[in-house]
Amino acid sequence: MADLQESAQLNELYRLYGIAAHNCSNIEYRIVYLLLGPKWKQTANLNSEIVVEIYDKLQRLPLGVLLKEYKQHFIFSDKQRELMDSVLEKRNYLMHRFFGAYGKKMHDPRVQEQMISELKDLTSIFQSVSRSLDPETWKQA
């Protein structure tokens, strides 16, 4: 298979992939911060070393495990749980299967355009979820 030739469209595709991945990372980051309080509350003899240890452990967890923890400490509607499951599925697709799903067809500019459209949709979803997890936005509601 020949290498993909650099083009403005391909550069846009990779740029959007990076933005989508960045927003997935923001979701994980915000869930970690939301879990700190419950984790600290469960810990006896909390000190600065243990605080850092808890934070470091949470930072190493993948999104699926973070969501399980999140669901254990907070109450959610069925719709909210479905959204979390959907976000996890979309995140895993983006990280593990997105490029493989298109494979050799990526040489076709029409396929690249389809990929760009899909990345825009994923980015919109991830940004919306990330914002909803930001306590700063709760103050405005």
PDB file of C-alpha atoms in Angstrom:
ATOM      1  CA  MET A   1       0.000   0.000   0.000  1.00  0.00           C
ATOM      2  CA  ALA A   2       1.372   3.393  -0.967  1.00  0.00           C
ATOM      3  CA  ASP A   3       1.906   6.027   1.694  1.00  0.00           C
ATOM      4  CA  LEU A   4      -0.717   8.700   2.087  1.00  0.00           C
ATOM      5  CA  GLN A   5       0.279  11.927   0.384  1.00  0.00           C
ATOM      6  CA  GLU A   6       0.228  15.027   2.539  1.00  0.00           C
ATOM      7  CA  SER A   7      -2.634  17.334   1.670  1.00  0.00           C
ATOM      8  CA  ALA A   8      -4.646  20.080   3.307  1.00  0.00           C
ATOM      9  CA  GLN A   9      -7.533  17.649   3.705  1.00  0.00           C
ATOM     10  CA  LEU A  10      -5.380  14.972   5.326  1.00  0.00           C
ATOM     11  CA  ASN A  11      -3.808  17.569   7.628  1.00  0.00           C
ATOM     12  CA  GLU A  12      -7.307  18.687   8.634  1.00  0.00           C
ATOM     13  CA  LEU A  13      -8.260  15.082   9.343  1.00  0.00           C
ATOM     14  CA  TYR A  14      -5.269  14.605  11.658  1.00  0.00           C
ATOM     15  CA  ARG A  15      -5.870  17.986  13.306  1.00  0.00           C
ATOM     16  CA  LEU A  16      -9.467  17.030  14.080  1.00  0.00           C
ATOM     17  CA  TYR A  17      -8.390  13.628  15.361  1.00  0.00           C
ATOM     18  CA  GLY A  18      -6.077  15.407  17.806  1.00  0.00           C
ATOM     19  CA  ILE A  19      -8.868  17.706  18.964  1.00  0.00           C
ATOM     20  CA  ALA A  20     -11.229  14.761  19.490  1.00  0.00           C
ATOM     21  CA  ALA A  21      -8.558  12.850  21.435  1.00  0.00           C
ATOM     22  CA  HIS A  22      -7.806  15.965  23.497  1.00  0.00           C
ATOM     23  CA  ASN A  23     -11.467  16.256  24.478  1.00  0.00           C
ATOM     24  CA  CYS A  24     -11.539  12.580  25.490  1.00  0.00           C
ATOM     25  CA  SER A  25      -8.568  13.300  27.711  1.00  0.00           C
ATOM     26  CA  ASN A  26     -10.438  16.252  29.232  1.00  0.00           C
ATOM     27  CA  ILE A  27     -13.328  13.938  30.129  1.00  0.00           C
ATOM     28  CA  GLU A  28     -10.955  11.587  31.948  1.00  0.00           C
ATOM     29  CA  TYR A  29      -9.199  14.484  33.672  1.00  0.00           C
ATOM     30  CA  ARG A  30     -12.470  15.970  34.931  1.00  0.00           C
ATOM     31  CA  ILE A  31     -13.783  12.636  36.199  1.00  0.00           C
ATOM     32  CA  VAL A  32     -10.544  12.185  38.153  1.00  0.00           C
ATOM     33  CA  TYR A  33     -11.110  15.537  39.847  1.00  0.00           C
ATOM     34  CA  LEU A  34     -14.738  14.706  40.616  1.00  0.00           C
ATOM     35  CA  LEU A  35     -13.655  11.413  42.207  1.00  0.00           C
ATOM     36  CA  LEU A  36     -11.035  12.968  44.481  1.00  0.00           C
ATOM     37  CA  GLY A  37     -13.520  14.117  47.132  1.00  0.00           C
ATOM     38  CA  PRO A  38     -15.242  10.740  47.565  1.00  0.00           C
ATOM     39  CA  LYS A  39     -11.890   8.926  47.537  1.00  0.00           C
ATOM     40  CA  TRP A  40     -10.406  11.247  50.148  1.00  0.00           C
ATOM     41  CA  LYS A  41     -13.545  10.915  52.275  1.00  0.00           C
ATOM     42  CA  GLN A  42     -13.128   7.113  52.291  1.00  0.00           C
ATOM     43  CA  THR A  43      -9.504   7.335  53.389  1.00  0.00           C
ATOM     44  CA  ALA A  44      -8.517   7.290  57.047  1.00  0.00           C
ATOM     45  CA  ASN A  45      -5.518   9.322  58.201  1.00  0.00           C
ATOM     46  CA  LEU A  46      -5.458  11.420  55.046  1.00  0.00           C
ATOM     47  CA  ASN A  47      -2.228  13.371  54.604  1.00  0.00           C
ATOM     48  CA  SER A  48      -0.494  15.120  51.710  1.00  0.00           C
ATOM     49  CA  GLU A  49       1.334  11.964  50.592  1.00  0.00           C
ATOM     50  CA  ILE A  50      -1.871   9.947  50.497  1.00  0.00           C
ATOM     51  CA  VAL A  51      -3.653  12.766  48.643  1.00  0.00           C
ATOM     52  CA  VAL A  52      -0.995  12.639  45.920  1.00  0.00           C
ATOM     53  CA  GLU A  53      -1.069   8.832  45.880  1.00  0.00           C
ATOM     54  CA  ILE A  54      -4.849   8.770  45.375  1.00  0.00           C
ATOM     55  CA  TYR A  55      -4.599  11.356  42.597  1.00  0.00           C
ATOM     56  CA  ASP A  56      -1.799   9.438  40.856  1.00  0.00           C
ATOM     57  CA  LYS A  57      -3.758   6.164  41.037  1.00  0.00           C
ATOM     58  CA  LEU A  58      -6.843   7.789  39.540  1.00  0.00           C
ATOM     59  CA  GLN A  59      -4.787   9.429  36.775  1.00  0.00           C
ATOM     60  CA  ARG A  60      -3.576   5.998  35.624  1.00  0.00           C
ATOM     61  CA  LEU A  61      -7.052   4.520  35.247  1.00  0.00           C
ATOM     62  CA  PRO A  62      -8.626   4.163  31.801  1.00  0.00           C
ATOM     63  CA  LEU A  63     -11.948   5.847  31.081  1.00  0.00           C
ATOM     64  CA  GLY A  64     -13.981   2.660  31.535  1.00  0.00           C
ATOM     65  CA  VAL A  65     -12.683   2.137  35.070  1.00  0.00           C
ATOM     66  CA  LEU A  66     -13.094   5.833  35.899  1.00  0.00           C
ATOM     67  CA  LEU A  67     -16.721   5.688  34.774  1.00  0.00           C
ATOM     68  CA  LYS A  68     -17.365   2.613  36.951  1.00  0.00           C
ATOM     69  CA  GLU A  69     -15.918   4.472  39.941  1.00  0.00           C
ATOM     70  CA  TYR A  70     -17.921   7.581  39.058  1.00  0.00           C
ATOM     71  CA  LYS A  71     -21.163   5.560  38.916  1.00  0.00           C
ATOM     72  CA  GLN A  72     -20.439   4.092  42.363  1.00  0.00           C
ATOM     73  CA  HIS A  73     -20.071   7.475  44.050  1.00  0.00           C
ATOM     74  CA  PHE A  74     -22.810   9.525  42.405  1.00  0.00           C
ATOM     75  CA  ILE A  75     -26.458   8.990  41.487  1.00  0.00           C
ATOM     76  CA  PHE A  76     -27.364   9.071  37.798  1.00  0.00           C
ATOM     77  CA  SER A  77     -30.506   8.566  35.772  1.00  0.00           C
ATOM     78  CA  ASP A  78     -30.725   5.725  33.269  1.00  0.00           C
ATOM     79  CA  LYS A  79     -30.320   8.301  30.493  1.00  0.00           C
ATOM     80  CA  GLN A  80     -27.110   9.636  32.060  1.00  0.00           C
ATOM     81  CA  ARG A  81     -25.740   6.099  32.429  1.00  0.00           C
ATOM     82  CA  GLU A  82     -26.554   5.388  28.782  1.00  0.00           C
ATOM     83  CA  LEU A  83     -24.708   8.569  27.796  1.00  0.00           C
ATOM     84  CA  MET A  84     -21.645   7.477  29.786  1.00  0.00           C
ATOM     85  CA  ASP A  85     -21.696   4.074  28.099  1.00  0.00           C
ATOM     86  CA  SER A  86     -22.070   5.733  24.698  1.00  0.00           C
ATOM     87  CA  VAL A  87     -19.161   8.108  25.348  1.00  0.00           C
ATOM     88  CA  LEU A  88     -16.964   5.196  26.406  1.00  0.00           C
ATOM     89  CA  GLU A  89     -17.907   3.275  23.261  1.00  0.00           C
ATOM     90  CA  LYS A  90     -17.190   6.310  21.053  1.00  0.00           C
ATOM     91  CA  ARG A  91     -13.899   7.000  22.831  1.00  0.00           C
ATOM     92  CA  ASN A  92     -12.763   3.396  22.395  1.00  0.00           C
ATOM     93  CA  TYR A  93     -13.766   3.479  18.734  1.00  0.00           C
ATOM     94  CA  LEU A  94     -11.783   6.694  18.201  1.00  0.00           C
ATOM     95  CA  MET A  95      -8.669   5.416  19.945  1.00  0.00           C
ATOM     96  CA  HIS A  96      -8.635   1.805  18.808  1.00  0.00           C
ATOM     97  CA  ARG A  97     -10.645   1.395  15.612  1.00  0.00           C
ATOM     98  CA  PHE A  98     -11.193   4.717  13.829  1.00  0.00           C
ATOM     99  CA  PHE A  99      -8.319   4.483  11.349  1.00  0.00           C
ATOM    100  CA  GLY A 100      -8.660   0.727  10.947  1.00  0.00           C
ATOM    101  CA  ALA A 101     -12.318   1.126  10.028  1.00  0.00           C
ATOM    102  CA  TYR A 102     -11.298   3.098   6.942  1.00  0.00           C
ATOM    103  CA  GLY A 103      -8.077   1.235   6.125  1.00  0.00           C
ATOM    104  CA  LYS A 104      -6.876   1.446   2.523  1.00  0.00           C
ATOM    105  CA  LYS A 105      -9.846   3.612   1.566  1.00  0.00           C
ATOM    106  CA  MET A 106      -8.145   6.581   3.256  1.00  0.00           C
ATOM    107  CA  HIS A 107      -6.436   7.402  -0.058  1.00  0.00           C
ATOM    108  CA  ASP A 108      -9.794   8.491  -1.458  1.00  0.00           C
ATOM    109  CA  PRO A 109     -10.466  12.209  -0.784  1.00  0.00           C
ATOM    110  CA  ARG A 110     -14.203  11.444  -0.438  1.00  0.00           C
ATOM    111  CA  VAL A 111     -13.418   8.959   2.329  1.00  0.00           C
ATOM    112  CA  GLN A 112     -11.197  11.534   4.016  1.00  0.00           C
ATOM    113  CA  GLU A 113     -14.109  13.978   3.889  1.00  0.00           C
ATOM    114  CA  GLN A 114     -16.352  11.347   5.490  1.00  0.00           C
ATOM    115  CA  MET A 115     -13.736  10.820   8.215  1.00  0.00           C
ATOM    116  CA  ILE A 116     -13.519  14.566   8.803  1.00  0.00           C
ATOM    117  CA  SER A 117     -17.290  14.739   9.185  1.00  0.00           C
ATOM    118  CA  GLU A 118     -17.243  11.854  11.648  1.00  0.00           C
ATOM    119  CA  LEU A 119     -14.452  13.486  13.667  1.00  0.00           C
ATOM    120  CA  LYS A 120     -16.408  16.745  13.843  1.00  0.00           C
ATOM    121  CA  ASP A 121     -19.402  14.847  15.226  1.00  0.00           C
ATOM    122  CA  LEU A 122     -17.268  12.984  17.775  1.00  0.00           C
ATOM    123  CA  THR A 123     -15.538  16.207  18.837  1.00  0.00           C
ATOM    124  CA  SER A 124     -18.884  17.896  19.384  1.00  0.00           C
ATOM    125  CA  ILE A 125     -20.051  15.025  21.603  1.00  0.00           C
ATOM    126  CA  PHE A 126     -16.810  14.873  23.597  1.00  0.00           C
ATOM    127  CA  GLN A 127     -16.710  18.666  24.071  1.00  0.00           C
ATOM    128  CA  SER A 128     -20.296  18.691  25.308  1.00  0.00           C
ATOM    129  CA  VAL A 129     -19.636  15.915  27.831  1.00  0.00           C
ATOM    130  CA  SER A 130     -16.368  17.514  28.928  1.00  0.00           C
ATOM    131  CA  ARG A 131     -18.117  20.845  29.543  1.00  0.00           C
ATOM    132  CA  SER A 132     -20.892  19.125  31.492  1.00  0.00           C
ATOM    133  CA  LEU A 133     -18.260  17.714  33.871  1.00  0.00           C
ATOM    134  CA  ASP A 134     -16.707  21.121  34.537  1.00  0.00           C
ATOM    135  CA  PRO A 135     -17.883  22.482  37.918  1.00  0.00           C
ATOM    136  CA  GLU A 136     -17.346  26.022  36.599  1.00  0.00           C
ATOM    137  CA  THR A 137     -20.267  25.524  34.201  1.00  0.00           C
ATOM    138  CA  TRP A 138     -22.511  24.380  37.066  1.00  0.00           C
ATOM    139  CA  LYS A 139     -22.265  27.827  38.670  1.00  0.00           C
ATOM    140  CA  GLN A 140     -23.792  29.409  35.569  1.00  0.00           C
ATOM    141  CA  ALA A 141     -26.828  27.123  35.552  1.00  0.00           C
TER     142      ALA A 141
END
